[in-house]
Every structure is written in structure tokens, then in C-alpha cells.
Tab-separated table of C-alpha atoms and ligand atoms in Angstrom:
chain	number	residue	atom	x	y	z
A	1	MET	CA	-6.135	-3.062	-2.692
A	2	LEU	CA	-4.138	-2.016	0.297
A	3	ASN	CA	-2.224	0.470	1.596
A	4	MET	CA	-1.499	3.547	4.228
A	5	GLY	CA	-3.923	5.721	2.369
A	6	GLY	CA	-4.016	9.741	3.588
A	7	PRO	CA	-6.351	12.335	5.241
A	8	SER	CA	-8.686	13.235	2.027
A	9	THR	CA	-9.292	16.668	3.045
A	10	VAL	CA	-7.026	18.676	5.841
A	11	ALA	CA	-9.344	17.658	8.235
A	12	GLU	CA	-8.864	14.497	7.875
A	13	THR	CA	-5.311	14.556	9.039
A	14	HIS	CA	-5.625	14.473	12.497
A	15	ASP	CA	-7.622	11.206	12.565
A	16	PHE	CA	-4.955	9.867	10.412
A	17	LEU	CA	-1.952	10.445	12.491
A	18	LYS	CA	-3.582	8.529	15.273
A	19	ASN	CA	-4.439	5.911	13.740
A	20	LEU	CA	-0.596	6.017	12.178
A	21	PHE	CA	0.577	6.876	15.916
A	22	LEU	CA	-1.655	3.722	17.683
A	23	ASP	CA	-0.208	1.308	14.720
A	24	GLY	CA	2.799	-0.967	17.039
A	25	ASP	CA	3.111	-2.654	13.954
A	26	LEU	CA	4.741	0.419	12.238
A	27	ILE	CA	6.000	2.833	15.736
A	28	PRO	CA	6.293	0.997	18.883
A	29	LEU	CA	6.026	3.268	21.578
A	30	PRO	CA	5.593	2.515	25.456
A	31	PHE	CA	2.375	3.181	26.536
A	32	GLN	CA	1.143	3.500	23.192
A	33	ARG	CA	-3.008	3.939	23.707
A	34	PHE	CA	-2.183	7.267	25.614
A	35	LEU	CA	1.426	8.872	24.645
A	36	ALA	CA	-0.294	7.841	21.053
A	37	PRO	CA	-3.204	10.248	20.617
A	38	TRP	CA	-0.251	13.171	22.298
A	39	ILE	CA	2.347	12.705	19.553
A	40	ALA	CA	-0.277	12.907	17.479
A	41	LYS	CA	-1.859	16.469	18.551
A	42	ARG	CA	1.778	17.691	18.885
A	43	ARG	CA	2.055	16.531	14.511
A	44	THR	CA	-0.860	17.599	13.711
A	45	PRO	CA	-0.614	21.524	13.036
A	46	GLN	CA	2.395	21.218	10.577
A	47	ILE	CA	1.665	17.521	8.306
A	48	GLU	CA	-2.341	20.138	9.165
A	49	GLN	CA	0.371	22.681	6.785
A	50	GLN	CA	1.582	20.680	4.136
A	51	TYR	CA	-1.450	18.519	3.316
A	52	THR	CA	-3.215	22.464	2.609
A	53	ASP	CA	0.494	23.253	0.394
A	54	ILE	CA	-0.279	20.435	-2.009
A	55	GLY	CA	-3.954	21.400	-2.396
A	56	GLY	CA	-5.663	20.617	0.735
A	57	GLY	CA	-5.041	16.466	1.614
A	58	SER	CA	-3.835	13.780	-0.439
A	59	PRO	CA	-5.214	11.862	-3.708
A	60	ILE	CA	-3.960	7.964	-2.500
A	61	LEU	CA	-7.792	7.366	-2.154
A	62	ARG	CA	-8.442	9.424	-5.512
A	63	TYR	CA	-6.015	6.680	-7.561
A	64	THR	CA	-6.624	3.964	-6.276
A	65	GLN	CA	-10.085	3.993	-7.063
A	66	ILE	CA	-9.279	4.874	-10.887
A	67	GLN	CA	-6.315	1.915	-10.062
A	68	GLY	CA	-9.004	-0.285	-8.695
A	69	GLU	CA	-12.535	0.910	-11.670
A	70	GLY	CA	-9.034	0.695	-14.048
A	71	MET	CA	-7.804	-2.968	-12.848
A	72	VAL	CA	-11.145	-4.963	-12.911
A	73	LYS	CA	-12.019	-3.499	-16.027
A	74	LEU	CA	-9.460	-5.532	-17.714
A	75	MET	CA	-9.683	-8.369	-15.193
A	76	ASP	CA	-13.074	-8.732	-16.086
A	77	GLU	CA	-11.292	-9.256	-20.033
A	78	LEU	CA	-8.654	-11.231	-19.597
A	79	SER	CA	-10.195	-14.239	-16.905
A	80	PRO	CA	-13.576	-14.546	-17.299
A	81	GLU	CA	-13.455	-17.441	-15.988
A	82	THR	CA	-13.483	-15.747	-12.644
A	83	ALA	CA	-15.385	-12.735	-13.516
A	84	PRO	CA	-16.963	-10.118	-11.925
A	85	HIS	CA	-14.274	-8.700	-10.304
A	86	LYS	CA	-14.918	-5.708	-7.904
A	87	ALA	CA	-12.008	-3.477	-6.511
A	88	TYR	CA	-12.419	-2.807	-2.362
A	89	VAL	CA	-10.288	-0.715	-0.931
A	90	ALA	CA	-8.655	-0.911	2.768
A	91	PHE	CA	-6.525	1.661	4.677
A	92	ARG	CA	-4.536	1.034	7.431
A	93	TYR	CA	-4.672	4.377	9.079
A	94	ALA	CA	-7.736	6.790	6.688
A	95	LYS	CA	-11.282	6.334	5.149
A	96	PRO	CA	-12.074	3.855	4.169
A	97	LEU	CA	-10.248	2.033	6.861
A	98	THR	CA	-10.409	-1.652	7.601
A	99	GLU	CA	-13.324	-2.417	9.031
A	100	GLU	CA	-15.624	-0.289	7.095
A	101	THR	CA	-14.100	-2.200	4.148
A	102	ALA	CA	-14.607	-5.089	6.492
A	103	ARG	CA	-18.526	-4.412	6.414
A	104	GLN	CA	-19.307	-3.362	3.019
A	105	MET	CA	-18.280	-7.383	1.498
A	106	LYS	CA	-19.811	-8.705	4.192
A	107	ALA	CA	-23.056	-7.710	3.167
A	108	ASP	CA	-22.394	-7.798	-0.826
A	109	GLY	CA	-21.600	-11.613	0.629
A	110	VAL	CA	-18.184	-11.619	-0.878
A	111	THR	CA	-16.983	-14.871	-0.892
A	112	ARG	CA	-13.487	-15.007	-2.301
A	113	ALA	CA	-10.606	-12.123	-2.241
A	114	VAL	CA	-7.885	-11.307	-2.703
A	115	ALA	CA	-5.190	-9.370	-0.209
A	116	PHE	CA	-3.558	-7.049	-2.555
A	117	THR	CA	-0.569	-4.880	-0.997
A	118	GLN	CA	-0.449	-1.161	-3.440
A	119	TYR	CA	3.264	-0.767	-1.727
A	120	PRO	CA	5.544	-2.778	-4.290
A	121	GLN	CA	8.332	-3.498	-1.610
A	122	TYR	CA	7.607	-5.579	1.346
A	123	SER	CA	8.047	-4.190	5.366
A	124	CYS	CA	6.975	-5.515	7.520
A	125	SER	CA	6.372	-1.352	8.939
A	126	THR	CA	3.993	-1.062	5.864
A	127	THR	CA	2.377	-4.029	3.565
A	128	GLY	CA	2.665	-6.352	7.352
A	129	SER	CA	1.285	-3.896	9.562
A	130	SER	CA	-1.651	-3.915	6.698
A	131	LEU	CA	-1.666	-8.283	6.886
A	132	ASN	CA	-1.804	-8.006	10.771
A	133	GLU	CA	-5.043	-5.596	10.727
A	134	LEU	CA	-6.374	-8.076	7.495
A	135	TYR	CA	-6.086	-10.571	9.571
A	136	ARG	CA	-7.185	-9.477	12.877
A	137	ARG	CA	-10.158	-8.540	11.400
A	138	GLY	CA	-10.953	-11.389	9.394
A	139	LYS	CA	-10.586	-13.988	12.142
A	140	ALA	CA	-12.721	-11.863	14.326
A	141	GLY	CA	-15.373	-13.073	11.328
A	142	GLU	CA	-15.966	-9.654	10.457
A	143	PHE	CA	-15.596	-9.855	6.330
A	144	GLY	CA	-18.168	-13.586	6.958
A	145	LYS	CA	-17.545	-16.618	7.588
A	146	ASP	CA	-17.076	-18.035	4.549
A	147	ILE	CA	-14.781	-15.666	3.366
A	148	GLU	CA	-11.625	-17.336	1.740
A	149	TRP	CA	-8.930	-14.993	0.410
A	150	SER	CA	-5.104	-15.667	-0.481
A	151	VAL	CA	-2.782	-12.235	-0.712
A	152	ILE	CA	-0.811	-10.482	-3.483
A	153	ASP	CA	2.692	-9.257	-0.959
A	154	ARG	CA	5.060	-7.773	-3.532
A	155	TRP	CA	5.244	-6.848	-6.537
A	156	GLY	CA	8.005	-4.495	-7.146
A	157	THR	CA	10.403	-6.100	-10.010
A	158	HIS	CA	7.589	-6.335	-11.803
A	159	PRO	CA	7.325	-5.836	-15.376
A	160	GLY	CA	4.895	-4.013	-16.103
A	161	PHE	CA	5.899	-2.169	-13.049
A	162	ILE	CA	9.209	-1.631	-14.140
A	163	GLU	CA	7.881	-0.463	-17.539
A	164	ALA	CA	5.174	2.128	-16.260
A	165	VAL	CA	8.234	3.781	-13.549
A	166	ALA	CA	10.765	3.700	-16.920
A	167	GLN	CA	8.569	5.602	-19.241
A	168	ASN	CA	7.793	8.221	-16.548
A	169	ILE	CA	11.817	8.931	-15.708
A	170	GLU	CA	11.938	8.457	-20.146
A	171	ALA	CA	9.274	11.698	-20.026
A	172	ALA	CA	11.991	13.330	-16.774
A	173	LEU	CA	14.208	12.981	-19.042
A	174	ALA	CA	13.018	14.768	-22.071
A	175	LYS	CA	12.464	17.664	-20.732
A	176	PHE	CA	16.496	17.898	-20.286
A	177	PRO	CA	18.760	19.458	-23.663
A	178	GLU	CA	18.831	16.255	-25.675
A	179	SER	CA	22.901	17.839	-25.626
A	180	THR	CA	23.543	16.577	-21.694
A	181	ARG	CA	20.228	14.829	-21.069
A	182	SER	CA	23.054	11.690	-20.502
A	183	GLU	CA	24.659	13.037	-17.476
A	184	THR	CA	21.532	13.206	-15.790
A	185	VAL	CA	21.370	11.544	-12.340
A	186	LEU	CA	18.228	9.534	-12.204
A	187	LEU	CA	17.683	10.287	-7.654
A	188	PHE	CA	15.850	7.322	-7.004
A	189	SER	CA	14.614	7.813	-3.685
A	190	ALA	CA	12.054	5.608	-0.947
A	191	HIS	CA	10.667	6.786	2.432
A	192	SER	CA	13.141	5.463	4.585
A	193	LEU	CA	13.587	2.678	7.696
A	194	PRO	CA	14.559	3.180	10.757
A	195	MET	CA	17.573	1.203	11.537
A	196	SER	CA	15.989	-0.930	13.908
A	197	VAL	CA	13.557	-2.605	11.330
A	198	VAL	CA	16.522	-3.066	8.859
A	199	ASN	CA	18.418	-4.694	11.647
A	200	ARG	CA	15.823	-7.120	12.563
A	201	GLY	CA	15.333	-8.203	9.022
A	202	ASP	CA	13.135	-6.754	6.937
A	203	PRO	CA	13.617	-6.877	3.754
A	204	TYR	CA	11.979	-3.744	2.196
A	205	VAL	CA	15.210	-2.038	1.626
A	206	LEU	CA	16.833	-5.223	0.077
A	207	GLU	CA	13.148	-5.039	-2.974
A	208	VAL	CA	13.486	-1.044	-3.197
A	209	SER	CA	17.407	-2.188	-4.335
A	210	ALA	CA	15.363	-4.846	-6.438
A	211	SER	CA	13.499	-2.860	-8.259
A	212	VAL	CA	16.119	0.525	-9.100
A	213	SER	CA	17.744	-3.078	-10.778
A	214	ALA	CA	15.007	-3.943	-12.746
A	215	VAL	CA	14.662	-0.372	-13.618
A	216	MET	CA	17.448	0.678	-14.824
A	217	ASP	CA	18.164	-2.468	-16.413
A	218	ARG	CA	15.314	-1.705	-18.913
A	219	LEU	CA	16.256	1.126	-19.057
A	220	GLY	CA	20.102	-0.171	-20.687
A	221	HIS	CA	22.673	1.424	-18.118
A	222	SER	CA	21.466	4.978	-19.428
A	223	ASN	CA	22.058	7.869	-17.203
A	224	PRO	CA	24.382	7.160	-13.916
A	225	TYR	CA	21.837	5.993	-10.700
A	226	ARG	CA	22.009	6.333	-6.650
A	227	LEU	CA	19.205	5.540	-4.325
A	228	VAL	CA	18.323	7.253	-1.219
A	229	TRP	CA	16.071	7.115	1.848
A	230	GLN	CA	13.447	10.336	1.970
A	231	SER	CA	10.772	11.166	5.375
A	232	GLN	CA	12.527	9.836	8.159
A	233	VAL	CA	11.252	11.088	11.635
A	234	GLY	CA	12.229	11.413	15.144
A	235	PRO	CA	15.851	11.746	16.718
A	236	SER	CA	17.161	6.944	15.814
A	237	ALA	CA	19.026	5.835	13.435
A	238	TRP	CA	17.553	6.003	10.108
A	239	MET	CA	18.976	4.095	6.090
A	240	GLY	CA	20.370	5.862	4.299
A	241	MET	CA	21.999	9.032	2.929
A	242	GLN	CA	19.192	10.791	3.394
A	243	THR	CA	17.845	11.778	-0.259
A	244	GLY	CA	18.107	15.410	1.202
A	245	GLU	CA	22.067	15.848	1.611
A	246	ALA	CA	23.266	13.498	-1.511
A	247	LEU	CA	21.167	17.120	-3.467
A	248	LYS	CA	23.496	18.108	-1.727
A	249	GLY	CA	26.690	16.023	-2.500
A	250	LEU	CA	25.635	16.268	-6.136
A	251	ALA	CA	25.623	20.163	-6.163
A	252	ARG	CA	28.896	19.454	-4.275
A	253	LEU	CA	29.823	17.929	-7.191
A	254	GLY	CA	29.515	20.000	-9.416
A	255	LYS	CA	26.849	17.457	-11.247
A	256	LYS	CA	24.287	20.524	-12.908
A	257	GLN	CA	20.791	17.855	-13.671
A	258	VAL	CA	19.067	15.334	-11.597
A	259	VAL	CA	15.454	13.506	-12.052
A	260	LEU	CA	14.171	12.571	-8.602
A	261	ILE	CA	12.111	9.377	-8.588
A	262	PRO	CA	9.444	7.853	-6.535
A	263	ILE	CA	9.908	3.900	-5.850
A	264	ALA	CA	8.163	3.001	-3.304
A	265	PHE	CA	4.483	4.327	-3.722
A	266	THR	CA	2.551	4.624	-6.522
A	267	SER	CA	0.650	7.605	-5.836
A	268	ASP	CA	1.499	11.260	-5.064
A	269	HIS	CA	2.144	12.292	-1.603
A	270	ILE	CA	3.500	14.989	0.645
A	271	GLU	CA	5.839	13.065	-0.490
A	272	THR	CA	6.312	13.838	-3.565
A	273	LEU	CA	4.834	16.360	-3.865
A	274	TYR	CA	6.053	18.442	-0.447
A	275	GLU	CA	9.153	17.308	0.348
A	276	LEU	CA	10.827	16.337	-3.207
A	277	ASP	CA	8.832	18.677	-5.504
A	278	LEU	CA	8.353	22.460	-2.854
A	279	GLU	CA	10.886	21.361	-0.698
A	280	TYR	CA	14.317	19.380	-2.213
A	281	ALA	CA	13.674	21.124	-5.857
A	282	LYS	CA	13.551	24.374	-3.882
A	283	GLU	CA	16.758	23.611	-2.243
A	284	ALA	CA	18.446	21.785	-5.668
A	285	ARG	CA	18.216	25.019	-7.643
A	286	GLU	CA	19.194	27.108	-4.896
A	287	HIS	CA	22.677	24.698	-4.954
A	288	GLY	CA	22.615	25.203	-8.913
A	289	ILE	CA	21.337	22.138	-10.135
A	290	GLU	CA	18.119	21.914	-12.567
A	291	VAL	CA	15.557	19.374	-10.941
A	292	HIS	CA	12.607	17.267	-12.634
A	293	ARG	CA	10.807	15.215	-11.263
A	294	ALA	CA	9.274	11.469	-12.579
A	295	ALA	CA	5.699	11.402	-12.199
A	296	SER	CA	4.164	9.200	-9.573
A	297	LEU	CA	2.010	6.161	-11.297
A	298	ASN	CA	-1.101	7.981	-10.623
A	299	ASP	CA	-3.799	6.905	-13.196
A	300	SER	CA	-1.124	5.628	-15.811
A	301	PRO	CA	-2.598	3.294	-17.928
A	302	VAL	CA	1.018	1.201	-18.135
A	303	PHE	CA	0.317	0.713	-14.523
A	304	ILE	CA	-3.214	-0.033	-14.030
A	305	ARG	CA	-2.095	-2.436	-17.152
A	306	ALA	CA	-0.054	-3.707	-14.203
A	307	LEU	CA	-2.201	-3.968	-11.241
A	308	ALA	CA	-4.512	-6.017	-13.582
A	309	ASP	CA	-1.963	-8.521	-14.702
A	310	ILE	CA	-0.597	-8.840	-11.613
A	311	ALA	CA	-3.762	-9.962	-9.609
A	312	THR	CA	-4.818	-12.573	-12.715
A	313	ALA	CA	-1.740	-14.120	-12.718
A	314	HIS	CA	-2.098	-14.427	-9.080
A	315	LEU	CA	-6.074	-15.826	-9.567
A	316	GLN	CA	-4.079	-18.438	-11.480
A	317	GLN	CA	-1.518	-19.877	-9.447
A	318	THR	CA	-3.277	-19.907	-6.205
A	319	ARG	CA	-4.774	-22.740	-8.209
A	320	LYS	CA	-1.758	-24.710	-7.945
A	321	VAL	CA	0.327	-23.052	-6.170
A	322	GLY	CA	-1.162	-21.456	-2.428
A	323	PRO	CA	-2.719	-18.527	-0.746
A	324	THR	CA	0.459	-16.787	-0.521
A	325	SER	CA	4.103	-16.727	-1.868
A	326	ILE	CA	6.648	-18.751	-1.141
A	327	GLN	CA	8.536	-15.705	0.352
A	328	MET	CA	5.399	-14.738	2.579
A	329	GLY	CA	5.770	-17.734	5.062
A	330	LEU	CA	9.394	-16.835	5.723
A	331	ARG	CA	8.846	-13.997	8.750
A	332	CYS	CA	12.316	-11.241	9.537
A	333	PRO	CA	15.245	-13.564	11.400
A	334	GLY	CA	14.739	-10.555	14.424
A	335	CYS	CA	10.622	-10.545	14.757
A	336	THR	CA	9.585	-11.265	18.247
A	337	ASN	CA	6.129	-9.846	16.779
A	338	ALA	CA	3.708	-13.581	17.784
A	339	THR	CA	0.714	-11.277	15.391
A	340	CYS	CA	2.843	-11.702	12.362
A	341	GLY	CA	3.422	-15.767	12.645
A	342	ALA	CA	0.029	-16.255	13.415
A	343	GLN	CA	-1.153	-13.747	10.363
A	344	LYS	CA	1.076	-15.881	7.830
A	345	THR	CA	-0.189	-19.448	8.471
A	346	TRP	CA	-3.690	-17.893	8.734
A	347	PHE	CA	-3.642	-16.513	5.391
A	348	ALA	CA	-1.252	-19.266	4.293
A	349	ARG	CA	-4.609	-21.889	5.116
A	350	GLY	CA	-6.262	-19.097	2.692
A	351	GLY	CA	-7.963	-17.380	5.880
A	352	ARG	CA	-9.320	-20.044	8.106
B	1	LIG	C1	6.574	2.767	1.272
B	1	LIG	C2	7.074	3.185	1.876
B	1	LIG	C3	7.355	4.060	3.495
B	1	LIG	C4	7.459	3.063	4.044
B	1	LIG	C5	8.162	2.261	4.377
B	1	LIG	C6	7.301	3.492	6.183
B	1	LIG	C7	7.809	3.234	7.221
B	1	LIG	C8	7.512	3.678	7.486
B	1	LIG	N1	7.233	5.312	8.402
B	1	LIG	C9	7.008	5.742	9.227
B	1	LIG	C10	6.116	7.410	10.333
B	1	LIG	C11	5.889	7.835	9.478
B	1	LIG	N2	5.078	7.591	8.207
B	1	LIG	C12	4.210	8.842	8.478
B	1	LIG	C13	4.081	9.387	6.167
B	1	LIG	C14	3.889	9.072	5.479
B	1	LIG	N3	3.898	7.153	5.155
B	1	LIG	C15	4.176	6.378	4.254
B	1	LIG	C16	5.296	5.878	3.183
B	1	LIG	C17	6.072	5.291	4.328
B	1	LIG	N4	6.887	5.098	5.404
B	1	LIG	C18	3.534	7.680	3.265
B	1	LIG	C19	3.243	7.932	1.987
B	1	LIG	C20	3.500	8.837	4.009
B	1	LIG	C21	3.034	10.530	3.800
B	1	LIG	C22	1.039	10.038	3.182
B	1	LIG	C23	1.010	11.150	2.485
B	1	LIG	O1	-0.496	11.296	2.367
B	1	LIG	O2	1.422	12.059	2.802
B	1	LIG	C24	3.875	9.716	8.414
B	1	LIG	C25	2.902	11.013	9.144
B	1	LIG	C26	3.355	12.159	9.099
B	1	LIG	C27	4.898	12.317	10.015
B	1	LIG	O3	3.920	13.130	10.434
B	1	LIG	O4	5.787	12.928	8.704
B	1	LIG	C28	5.209	8.815	10.472
B	1	LIG	C29	4.760	9.298	11.360
B	1	LIG	C30	7.952	4.864	10.441
B	1	LIG	C31	8.349	4.369	11.747
B	1	LIG	C32	8.330	3.715	9.582
B	1	LIG	C33	8.925	2.496	9.834
B	1	LIG	C34	8.871	1.881	11.288
B	2	FES	S1	8.318	-8.358	11.093
B	2	FES	FE1	9.071	-8.399	9.515
B	2	FES	S2	8.353	-10.494	10.207
B	2	FES	FE2	7.902	-9.890	12.345
B	3	FE2	FE1	5.723	6.813	6.599
């Protein structure tokens, strides 16, 4: 189960940020090895405060473990012929890091593994970065010599995922009076991307949009909606409109009720708990809007069932169509990162 991870305790914030700023697939910096620790150190106090404000750390490891354990238990029933199944977590920037998971899987003698991204929609800055890291360590033999790999690279329109999101939206909508419920604006919010990434042909914006469309179809287009983008960092141009600005704009247009929906991340993190709940919701209230946030998927049983369905279907499909999806084979038209190409070739051969 691949994801970025987060500091489980406030004290781990610095290492998390350092790993993040060292990732040239996410943030290419000149003199990265020197600049990354410096930026991380400078940014640590502010981000530490945010993790303190949301209860002393990121819950992502705890939720990923719950999701993984629930998933493999269901898979043992759904697919006894491939049992027993075991879930491992490999985070890109926090513990357990890919290298640690590799050691564990090697010690366990794993011979067949699925790299299952926990980002529903594909971006080279998220799933792509995790796959590049896995490729580097896999090629170096850190997982052991005889391991066969396949990849679940995206699942942003899977009906089980869509159902889980839709149910959480319905629960949030139910907090508004029935008489005005249909006037509530559904504001889908995803982590933004720098325009430099969008403009090299990254598929993320399209895939997040596809998730939103699928959710709205499932809801029978019961409400007006928009997709907006949050958490941009630094001075460069990022994908917009920004979530905070959108809330102010909706207030200006006289909207009174909004449901905020995190659509690109499956568990709570500072974006939902801090930005959406503490910053935006408070600001919106000051502008006369009542905001409720759709819960993150976290330990949703509907979502855990979806993960099991996705993984089970994948195990059956790989026998027919091979280790990777057709879509995964195509690099961004503007990609100049040689690792992306080598990584895709390596996984297409089952990690050999
Ligand atoms: C799936 C969503 C995400 C995409 C796409 C994404 C791209 C992206 N992010 C940065 C820079 C930073 N991101 C940071 C934190 C962070 N990012 C995501 C998700 C996506 N990022 C999450 C969920 C989090 C927070 C983790 C948490 O526990 O809440 C940070 C660190 C925080 C900060 O310093 O503000 C940075 C930096 C870039 C450059 C990028 C695309 C290229
Ligand atoms: S950046 Fe998208 S494939 Fe390399
Ligand atoms: Fe980010």
C-alpha cells in the first residue's frame, strides 16, 4: 500500500518534510541535497504547529493499517486460491519508508507482490514518485531476488470508491434542513498541482475530474457542484481555482450552504483537519456560509470492501493482461525524467 505518509507524532515532522523536499520527482530543486534540509528546517515550526492543532500527528499510518488488515481479510474470502494475503505499508516520506518495508518483505520471503497505490487518481508527483522509489529499491534487490511484481496504478472511478465517497456526502448533506438541502453547493476539493506539472501532461487533473463526474452521476446530480484545488505552496503558478477563494466567491454570490469534499486523499490529514475544518470552515462561517465537510474515507467499511474488490480483480486480470495497466505504459508527453521510463519498463516485465 503506497502513499506519501505523514508524521505519526509531531516530533517526526522535520524528517517527513526533509524526505519530501529531497524528492526530486515531487519538487525538483537546484542543489537538492543542500537546499532540501534547509527548506525543511525553515518550514518545520509552522507545520509542527498544524500537526499539534489536529491532535498531535497524522492518522494516515493508523488508517492505512486498518484499511490493509480489513482488505486482506476480505480477500482471503473473495479469492481463496491466491490466499493468504498480507498487507504491507510503504510510505514515501514517513515511517515505514519503502526501504524498511523492503527489508520486512525480504525477511518474510515474499515471492509475489502488488504495488497498490493508495492515491485514487494518478499523478507522477504522487503515485509516480512512489513507483520510482519502489523501482530503484526493487532493482537493487532490496526486496529479495525472486519477487514478482504487478501494479495497481489508479482506481479513481471504481464503483466501490465512488459509492463510499457518495455515502459520506449524503451524510454531510443530511445535516442541512430538508427544505433547503438541494440548494447546497457540493465543493469538491483536491490537492493542487503546479502548472508546470499539469502542462507536461500529468493525468491527475483529468482523473480527479473523472472521479467528481462519477460521484455526481451516482448522486443523480442532486446538487450544483464545483471542483476546486487546495494547499498550493510557494510562489509558482498552481492549478486553480483555490478552495479558499471559491468559498469567498460563493459567499459573494449569496450561497448559504456548502458541503466540502476531499476527493484525492483517502484518510484524514492536515489538509482536511486543518485547512478544510479549521481554516476554511471558520472563514466561510464568517462570510455567512454554513459548511459541513464530508468525512474522509478512513475506516469506512464500504471503502475497505472497495479496496478488496480492486485488489482481487487485479489478481485475476494480471493473469490475462500482464502486470501493469495499458494506461500506465504511457509517459507524460513532456516527461524528461529518465527514471519514469525505466520504472515503467521494469514493472511491465513483472519487476525484472
Ligand atoms: C493526492 C494529493 C496530492 C498531490 C497531487 C500533491 C502534490 C504536490 N505536493 C507538493 C508539495 C507539498 N505537499 C505537502 C503535503 C501534502 N501533500 C499532500 C497531497 C498531495 N500532494 C498531502 C495529503 C499533504 C499533507 C500531509 C498531511 O499529513 O496532511 C507539503 C508539506 C506541507 C507543507 O510544507 O505545506 C509540500 C511541500 C508539490 C510540490 C506537489 C506537486 C508537484
Ligand atoms: S513525469 Fe509523467 S511520466 Fe515522467
Ligand atoms: Fe502535496
